[in-house]
């Protein structure tokens, strides 16, 4: 039996009838066409599918779409505003915090949650905060640098800081 | 990977959850944080006929101080336990262990009740519950932790029984949990909990058997005045751990001894 699911994704309201077994990540990608959220491992480890649900970072492969009913979601597509990259996106670009880029959307969403909780993290806190995300290219050095740079940019741009604390919306 | 089809219903009260579980029959499961269940369903190692989603029962998400006890609601996520000033003050061991479960994303979703009811041999809370003589409260009764964990993924819960709270004693003396793993977000290959309480040591082991183990011989040796390194030699007494991809039985027994020594020493050093 299908169930009605109403969500707000990146500020837009959606309503669908879905099978209970539909994973949230498949709902985002296949029903809404938001393919920026990636599927990396299918075992809840890699974090490529990280999004925000009511402001909290979660792995969207480990949640059913029916569980998102009534919730507000932010995906990587909701980070840039008015054609301008989010400071975290810009920092990943500037610091070259990626090589193949597959894990990047998940890292950016996890970093946004981290900086919302702790706007000025130490390197250790960044590494611990991103423990749920795997990158198989970079060795993480430039990813950590990107988060440090983003933290600096965002501390001088309070409006942006506030949007992240609110879950990116 | 896509889980097998199942029926889905949301419960708005514990009573309703229990009724739904009765209606769907013994192959139905409770869905809390889902961070153990959903991965198993995706791999089709679990194929429940129905899921009863209890996430709408908000009163199950709580931390209450009750005299010399801490009552942790079944739906309390790890992140809340980790950051709770009450838990940090009254049972810091639990706050520290909560902060070592999975990763940020997992801790935002996974719950106390889910870990306890799932009863994975590598789960961390069951070991704490066992050694601290915690009580598992359900919609029907209160079960001492020592009678709750029956076997691998098997508990004393009946098919329509729902965990509502886990009640821990207050204990803020020397303590340490060492979770030995290859990557930060992994399950423990072996875990050791040490807590000084009421003048004696409580020592517990994670993932060295189908259920958590209380290291009685180590506790007795410490009580009789043995040094940590002497007492810890008894940590593998009577253990018969299963080997897995990450560790052989011999290696797990070795870890039990080494980590027990370190846990006691580090707790003493606090």
Coordinates of C-alpha atoms in Angstrom, one line a residue:
Chain A
X1 CA 0.0 0.0 0.0
X2 CA 1.3 3.4 -0.9
X3 CA 1.5 6.2 1.6
X4 CA 1.2 10.0 1.1
X5 CA 4.3 11.9 1.9
X6 CA 4.5 15.7 2.1
X7 CA 7.9 17.3 2.3
X8 CA 9.5 20.7 1.9
X9 CA 12.7 20.3 0.0
X10 CA 15.0 23.3 -0.4
X11 CA 12.0 25.5 0.3
X12 CA 9.6 23.8 -2.2
X13 CA 6.7 21.7 -1.1
X14 CA 6.2 18.3 -2.6
X15 CA 3.5 15.7 -2.3
X16 CA 3.8 12.1 -3.5
X17 CA 2.3 8.6 -2.9
X18 CA 5.2 6.3 -2.2
X19 CA 5.8 2.7 -1.3
X20 CA 7.0 2.4 2.3
X21 CA 10.2 0.7 1.2
X22 CA 11.3 3.7 -0.9
X23 CA 14.5 5.0 0.6
X24 CA 14.7 8.8 1.1
X25 CA 17.7 9.1 -1.2
X26 CA 15.8 7.3 -4.0
X27 CA 12.9 9.6 -3.4
X28 CA 15.1 12.7 -3.8
X29 CA 16.9 11.4 -6.9
X30 CA 14.2 9.5 -8.7
X31 CA 11.0 11.3 -7.7
X32 CA 12.3 14.8 -7.3
X33 CA 15.2 14.6 -9.8
X34 CA 17.6 16.0 -7.2
X35 CA 20.6 13.9 -8.2
X36 CA 23.2 16.0 -6.4
X37 CA 22.7 13.7 -3.4
X38 CA 24.8 10.7 -4.2
X39 CA 24.6 7.0 -3.3
X40 CA 28.1 5.8 -2.5
X41 CA 28.1 2.6 -0.4
X42 CA 24.6 1.5 0.3
X43 CA 25.8 0.4 3.8
X44 CA 25.3 3.6 5.7
X45 CA 29.0 4.2 5.9
X46 CA 30.2 6.7 3.3
X47 CA 28.1 9.7 3.9
X48 CA 27.8 10.6 0.2
X49 CA 24.0 10.8 0.6
X50 CA 24.1 13.2 3.6
X51 CA 21.3 15.8 3.6
X52 CA 19.7 17.9 6.4
X53 CA 16.3 16.8 7.8
X54 CA 14.9 19.6 10.0
X55 CA 18.4 21.0 10.3
X56 CA 20.1 17.7 11.3
X57 CA 22.6 15.9 9.1
X58 CA 21.4 12.4 8.2
X59 CA 22.3 9.7 5.7
X60 CA 19.3 9.7 3.4
X61 CA 20.1 6.1 2.4
X62 CA 19.2 5.0 6.0
X63 CA 15.8 6.6 6.2
X64 CA 12.5 5.7 4.4
X65 CA 10.8 8.5 2.4
X66 CA 7.7 7.9 4.6
X67 CA 9.7 9.0 7.6
X68 CA 10.3 12.4 6.0
X69 CA 6.6 13.2 5.9
X70 CA 6.0 16.7 7.3
X71 CA 9.7 17.4 7.4
X72 CA 11.9 20.1 5.9
X73 CA 14.8 18.8 3.9
X74 CA 17.9 20.6 2.5
X75 CA 20.0 19.0 -0.2
X76 CA 23.1 20.2 -1.9
X77 CA 20.9 21.8 -4.5
X78 CA 19.5 24.1 -1.8
X79 CA 22.9 25.5 -0.7
X80 CA 23.7 28.0 -3.5
X81 CA 21.5 31.1 -3.3
X82 CA 20.7 33.6 -6.2
X83 CA 23.5 32.1 -8.4
X84 CA 26.1 32.5 -5.7
X85 CA 27.8 29.5 -4.2
X86 CA 27.4 28.8 -0.5
X87 CA 30.7 29.8 1.3
X88 CA 31.3 26.1 2.0
X89 CA 30.9 25.2 -1.7
X90 CA 33.2 28.2 -2.6
X91 CA 35.8 27.0 -0.1
X92 CA 35.8 23.5 -1.5
X93 CA 36.4 25.0 -4.9
X94 CA 39.1 27.5 -3.7
X95 CA 41.0 24.9 -1.6
X96 CA 40.5 22.1 -4.1
X97 CA 38.8 20.0 -1.4
X98 CA 38.0 17.3 -3.9
X99 CA 39.4 15.3 -6.8
X100 CA 36.6 13.2 -8.4
X101 CA 33.9 15.0 -6.6
X102 CA 31.7 12.1 -5.9
X103 CA 31.7 12.5 -2.1
X104 CA 31.6 16.3 -2.2
X105 CA 27.9 16.9 -1.8
X106 CA 27.9 14.7 1.3
X107 CA 30.9 16.4 2.7
X108 CA 29.5 19.9 2.1
X109 CA 26.2 18.9 3.9
X110 CA 28.1 17.3 6.8
X111 CA 30.4 20.4 7.0
X112 CA 27.4 22.7 7.0
X113 CA 25.9 20.8 9.9
X114 CA 29.3 20.8 11.7
X115 CA 29.7 24.6 11.3
X116 CA 26.1 25.1 12.4
X117 CA 26.9 23.3 15.7
X118 CA 30.5 24.7 16.1
X119 CA 31.2 27.8 14.0
X120 CA 34.9 27.8 14.9
X121 CA 36.1 24.2 15.0
X122 CA 39.7 23.0 15.5
X123 CA 41.3 20.7 13.0
X124 CA 40.6 17.7 15.3
X125 CA 37.0 18.8 15.7
X126 CA 36.6 19.0 11.9
X127 CA 38.1 15.6 11.4
X128 CA 35.9 14.1 14.1
X129 CA 32.9 16.0 12.8
X130 CA 33.4 14.5 9.3
X131 CA 34.0 11.0 10.5
X132 CA 30.8 9.8 8.8
X133 CA 32.0 10.8 5.3
X134 CA 34.5 8.9 3.3
X135 CA 36.7 10.3 0.5
X136 CA 38.8 7.9 -1.5
X137 CA 40.8 10.5 -3.5
X138 CA 42.0 13.3 -1.4
X139 CA 43.5 12.0 1.8
X140 CA 41.2 14.6 3.5
X141 CA 43.9 17.4 3.8
X142 CA 42.2 19.8 1.4
X143 CA 38.8 18.9 2.7
X144 CA 39.8 20.0 6.2
X145 CA 41.4 23.1 4.7
X146 CA 38.2 23.9 2.9
X147 CA 36.1 23.6 6.1
X148 CA 38.6 25.9 7.9
X149 CA 38.4 28.5 5.1
X150 CA 34.6 28.2 5.1
X151 CA 34.5 28.8 8.9
X152 CA 36.6 32.0 8.4
X153 CA 34.4 33.3 5.5
X154 CA 31.2 32.5 7.4
X155 CA 32.4 34.2 10.6
X156 CA 32.7 37.5 8.6
X157 CA 29.4 37.0 6.8
X158 CA 26.8 36.6 9.5
X159 CA 23.9 36.2 7.1
X160 CA 25.4 33.1 5.7
X161 CA 26.2 31.7 9.1
X162 CA 22.6 32.1 10.0
X163 CA 21.3 30.3 7.0
X164 CA 23.4 27.3 7.7
X165 CA 22.5 27.2 11.4
X166 CA 18.9 27.1 10.2
X167 CA 19.6 24.1 8.0
X168 CA 20.4 25.9 4.8
X169 CA 16.9 27.2 4.1
Chain B
X1 CA 19.9 -1.9 -2.7
X2 CA 16.2 -2.0 -2.1
X3 CA 14.5 -3.6 0.9
X4 CA 11.8 -6.2 0.5
X5 CA 8.3 -4.8 0.6
X6 CA 6.6 -4.3 3.9
X7 CA 3.6 -2.8 5.5
X8 CA 4.0 0.5 7.3
X9 CA 2.1 2.2 10.1
X10 CA 2.7 5.1 12.4
X11 CA 1.9 4.8 16.1
X12 CA 1.0 7.9 18.1
X13 CA 1.1 6.1 21.5
X14 CA 2.9 3.1 23.0
X15 CA -0.4 1.4 23.4
X16 CA -1.2 1.9 19.7
X17 CA 2.3 0.6 18.7
X18 CA 1.7 -2.6 20.8
X19 CA -1.7 -3.1 19.1
X20 CA -0.2 -2.6 15.7
X21 CA 2.5 -5.1 16.4
X22 CA -0.2 -7.7 17.5
X23 CA -2.1 -7.0 14.4
X24 CA 0.8 -7.4 12.0
X25 CA 2.1 -10.5 13.8
X26 CA 5.5 -11.7 14.9
X27 CA 7.4 -10.7 11.8
X28 CA 6.6 -7.1 12.4
X29 CA 9.4 -4.8 13.8
X30 CA 9.4 -1.4 15.6
X31 CA 11.1 1.4 13.6
X32 CA 12.9 3.9 15.8
X33 CA 16.1 5.5 14.5
X34 CA 16.4 2.6 12.0
X35 CA 20.2 2.8 11.8
X36 CA 20.7 -0.9 12.5
X37 CA 17.4 -2.2 11.1
X38 CA 17.4 -0.3 7.7
X39 CA 20.9 -1.4 6.7
X40 CA 20.0 -5.0 7.5
X41 CA 16.8 -4.6 5.5
X42 CA 18.7 -3.2 2.5
X43 CA 21.0 -6.2 2.6
X44 CA 17.8 -8.4 3.0
X45 CA 19.3 -9.9 6.1
X46 CA 16.1 -8.7 7.7
X47 CA 12.7 -8.9 6.0
X48 CA 10.1 -7.7 8.4
X49 CA 6.5 -8.1 7.2
X50 CA 5.6 -4.7 8.7
X51 CA 7.3 -1.7 10.4
X52 CA 5.6 0.1 13.2
X53 CA 7.1 3.6 13.2
X54 CA 7.2 5.0 16.8
X55 CA 9.0 8.2 15.9
X56 CA 5.8 10.2 16.5
X57 CA 5.6 9.2 20.2
X58 CA 7.4 12.3 21.4
X59 CA 7.2 11.5 25.1
X60 CA 9.7 8.6 24.5
X61 CA 12.4 11.2 23.8
X62 CA 13.4 12.3 27.3
X63 CA 16.2 12.3 29.9
X64 CA 14.9 12.5 33.5
X65 CA 16.7 12.5 36.7
X66 CA 14.8 10.5 39.3
X67 CA 16.6 10.3 42.6
X68 CA 19.7 8.2 42.2
X69 CA 18.5 7.1 38.7
X70 CA 18.6 8.4 35.2
X71 CA 15.6 7.5 33.0
X72 CA 16.5 7.6 29.3
X73 CA 13.5 7.5 27.0
X74 CA 13.7 4.8 24.3
X75 CA 13.6 7.4 21.5
X76 CA 16.3 9.6 22.9
X77 CA 19.0 9.9 20.1
X78 CA 22.6 9.4 20.8
X79 CA 23.4 13.1 20.1
X80 CA 21.1 14.1 22.9
X81 CA 22.6 11.7 25.4
X82 CA 26.1 12.8 24.3
X83 CA 25.4 16.5 24.9
X84 CA 23.1 16.2 27.9
X85 CA 24.5 18.1 30.9
X86 CA 22.6 15.8 33.2
X87 CA 24.1 12.7 31.8
X88 CA 27.6 14.2 31.7
X89 CA 27.2 15.0 35.4
X90 CA 25.4 11.9 36.7
X91 CA 26.6 9.2 34.4
X92 CA 29.5 10.5 32.3
X93 CA 30.4 7.0 31.1
X94 CA 27.1 6.9 29.2
X95 CA 27.6 10.4 27.6
X96 CA 31.1 9.4 26.5
X97 CA 29.9 6.1 25.0
X98 CA 27.0 7.9 23.2
X99 CA 29.6 10.2 21.6
X100 CA 31.4 7.2 20.2
X101 CA 28.4 5.5 18.5
X102 CA 28.7 5.7 14.8
X103 CA 29.2 9.2 13.4
X104 CA 27.4 12.6 13.6
X105 CA 24.8 11.5 11.1
X106 CA 24.2 8.2 12.9
X107 CA 24.0 9.9 16.3
X108 CA 21.3 12.2 15.0
X109 CA 19.1 9.3 14.2
X110 CA 20.0 6.3 16.3
X111 CA 18.3 5.8 19.6
X112 CA 18.9 4.3 23.1
X113 CA 15.9 2.0 22.8
X114 CA 16.8 0.9 19.3
X115 CA 20.3 -0.2 20.3
X116 CA 18.9 -2.0 23.4
X117 CA 16.1 -3.8 21.5
X118 CA 18.3 -4.6 18.5
X119 CA 20.8 -6.4 20.8
X120 CA 23.7 -6.5 18.4
X121 CA 26.6 -8.2 20.1
X122 CA 28.8 -5.2 19.2
X123 CA 26.3 -2.7 20.6
X124 CA 27.8 -0.4 23.3
X125 CA 24.8 0.4 25.5
X126 CA 24.0 -3.2 26.3
X127 CA 27.3 -3.6 28.0
X128 CA 26.8 -0.5 30.2
X129 CA 23.2 -1.6 31.0
X130 CA 24.5 -5.0 32.1
X131 CA 27.3 -3.9 34.3
X132 CA 25.4 -1.0 35.9
X133 CA 22.3 -3.2 36.6
X134 CA 20.1 -1.0 34.5
X135 CA 16.5 -1.8 34.0
X136 CA 14.7 -2.0 30.7
X137 CA 11.2 -0.7 31.0
X138 CA 8.5 -1.8 28.4
X139 CA 4.8 -1.2 28.0
X140 CA 4.3 -4.3 30.2
X141 CA 7.0 -4.7 32.7
X142 CA 10.5 -3.8 34.0
X143 CA 13.3 -6.2 33.0
X144 CA 16.7 -6.2 34.7
X145 CA 19.4 -5.9 32.0
X146 CA 21.0 -9.2 33.1
X147 CA 17.7 -11.0 32.1
X148 CA 17.1 -9.0 29.0
X149 CA 19.9 -10.0 26.5
X150 CA 19.2 -13.7 25.6
X151 CA 21.3 -14.3 22.6
X152 CA 22.6 -12.7 19.4
X153 CA 19.9 -10.2 18.3
X154 CA 17.6 -11.9 20.8
X155 CA 16.0 -10.3 23.9
X156 CA 13.3 -11.1 26.4
X157 CA 10.9 -8.8 24.5
X158 CA 7.6 -10.4 23.5
X159 CA 6.3 -9.8 19.9
X160 CA 4.0 -6.9 20.9
X161 CA 6.3 -5.5 23.6
X162 CA 7.9 -2.0 23.2
X163 CA 10.9 -0.7 25.1
X164 CA 9.9 2.7 26.5
X165 CA 12.8 3.6 28.8
X166 CA 16.2 2.4 30.0
X167 CA 16.8 3.3 33.7
X168 CA 20.5 3.6 34.7
X169 CA 21.8 4.3 38.2
X170 CA 23.8 7.4 38.8
X171 CA 27.5 6.7 38.8
X172 CA 30.0 9.5 38.5
X173 CA 33.2 7.9 39.9
X174 CA 36.2 6.8 37.8
X175 CA 35.1 5.3 34.5
X176 CA 36.4 4.5 31.0
X177 CA 35.0 2.8 27.8
X178 CA 37.5 1.7 25.3
X179 CA 36.1 0.9 21.9
X180 CA 38.7 -0.8 19.8
X181 CA 38.0 -0.4 16.1
X182 CA 39.9 0.3 12.8
X183 CA 37.8 3.3 11.8
X184 CA 36.1 5.9 14.0
X185 CA 32.6 5.1 12.9
X186 CA 33.0 1.3 13.1
X187 CA 31.4 -1.0 15.6
X188 CA 33.7 -2.3 18.3
X189 CA 35.9 -5.2 17.5
X190 CA 36.1 -5.5 21.2
X191 CA 34.9 -2.9 23.8
X192 CA 35.7 -2.7 27.5
X193 CA 33.7 -0.7 30.1
X194 CA 35.1 0.1 33.5
X195 CA 33.1 1.9 36.2
X196 CA 33.8 2.4 39.8
X197 CA 30.6 2.3 41.8
X198 CA 29.7 1.8 45.4
X199 CA 33.3 1.2 46.2
X200 CA 33.8 -1.7 43.7
X201 CA 34.6 -2.0 40.1
X202 CA 32.2 -3.0 37.4
X203 CA 33.9 -4.4 34.3
X204 CA 32.0 -5.3 31.1
X205 CA 33.0 -6.6 27.6
X206 CA 31.4 -5.9 24.2
X207 CA 31.5 -8.2 21.2
X208 CA 33.2 -11.2 22.8
X209 CA 30.1 -13.3 22.8
X210 CA 26.5 -13.3 21.5
X211 CA 25.5 -11.0 24.4
X212 CA 27.5 -8.5 26.6
X213 CA 29.7 -10.1 29.2
X214 CA 30.3 -9.0 32.8
X215 CA 33.9 -9.8 33.7
X216 CA 33.2 -11.2 37.1
X217 CA 36.7 -12.7 37.6
X218 CA 38.3 -9.3 36.9
X219 CA 36.0 -7.6 39.4
X220 CA 36.7 -10.2 42.0
X221 CA 40.5 -10.0 41.5
X222 CA 40.3 -6.2 41.9
X223 CA 38.2 -6.5 45.0
X224 CA 40.8 -8.9 46.4
X225 CA 43.5 -6.3 45.9
X226 CA 45.0 -7.4 42.5
X227 CA 46.7 -4.7 40.5
X228 CA 44.9 -3.7 37.2
X229 CA 47.4 -5.6 35.1
X230 CA 47.0 -8.7 37.2
X231 CA 43.2 -8.6 37.4
X232 CA 43.0 -7.9 33.6
X233 CA 44.6 -11.3 32.9
X234 CA 41.2 -12.8 34.0
X235 CA 39.2 -10.8 31.3
X236 CA 39.3 -13.7 28.9
X237 CA 38.3 -16.3 31.5
X238 CA 35.5 -18.4 30.2
X239 CA 35.2 -16.4 26.9
X240 CA 34.5 -18.2 23.7
X241 CA 34.1 -15.4 21.2
X242 CA 33.2 -16.1 17.5
X243 CA 35.8 -15.1 15.0
X244 CA 34.8 -12.7 12.2
X245 CA 36.3 -10.8 9.3
X246 CA 38.1 -8.4 11.6
X247 CA 39.4 -10.6 14.4
X248 CA 40.0 -14.2 15.3
X249 CA 38.7 -15.6 18.6
X250 CA 42.3 -15.6 20.0
X251 CA 42.8 -12.0 19.0
X252 CA 39.5 -11.0 20.7
X253 CA 40.6 -12.7 23.9
X254 CA 43.9 -10.9 23.7
X255 CA 42.1 -7.6 23.2
X256 CA 39.8 -8.3 26.1
X257 CA 42.8 -8.6 28.4
X258 CA 44.8 -5.7 27.1
X259 CA 41.9 -3.3 26.9
X260 CA 40.6 -4.2 30.3
X261 CA 44.0 -3.3 31.8
X262 CA 44.0 0.0 29.9
X263 CA 40.4 0.8 30.8
X264 CA 41.0 0.3 34.5
X265 CA 44.3 2.2 34.5
X266 CA 42.8 5.1 32.5
X267 CA 39.8 5.2 34.8
X268 CA 42.1 5.3 37.8
X269 CA 44.1 8.1 36.2
X270 CA 41.1 10.4 36.0

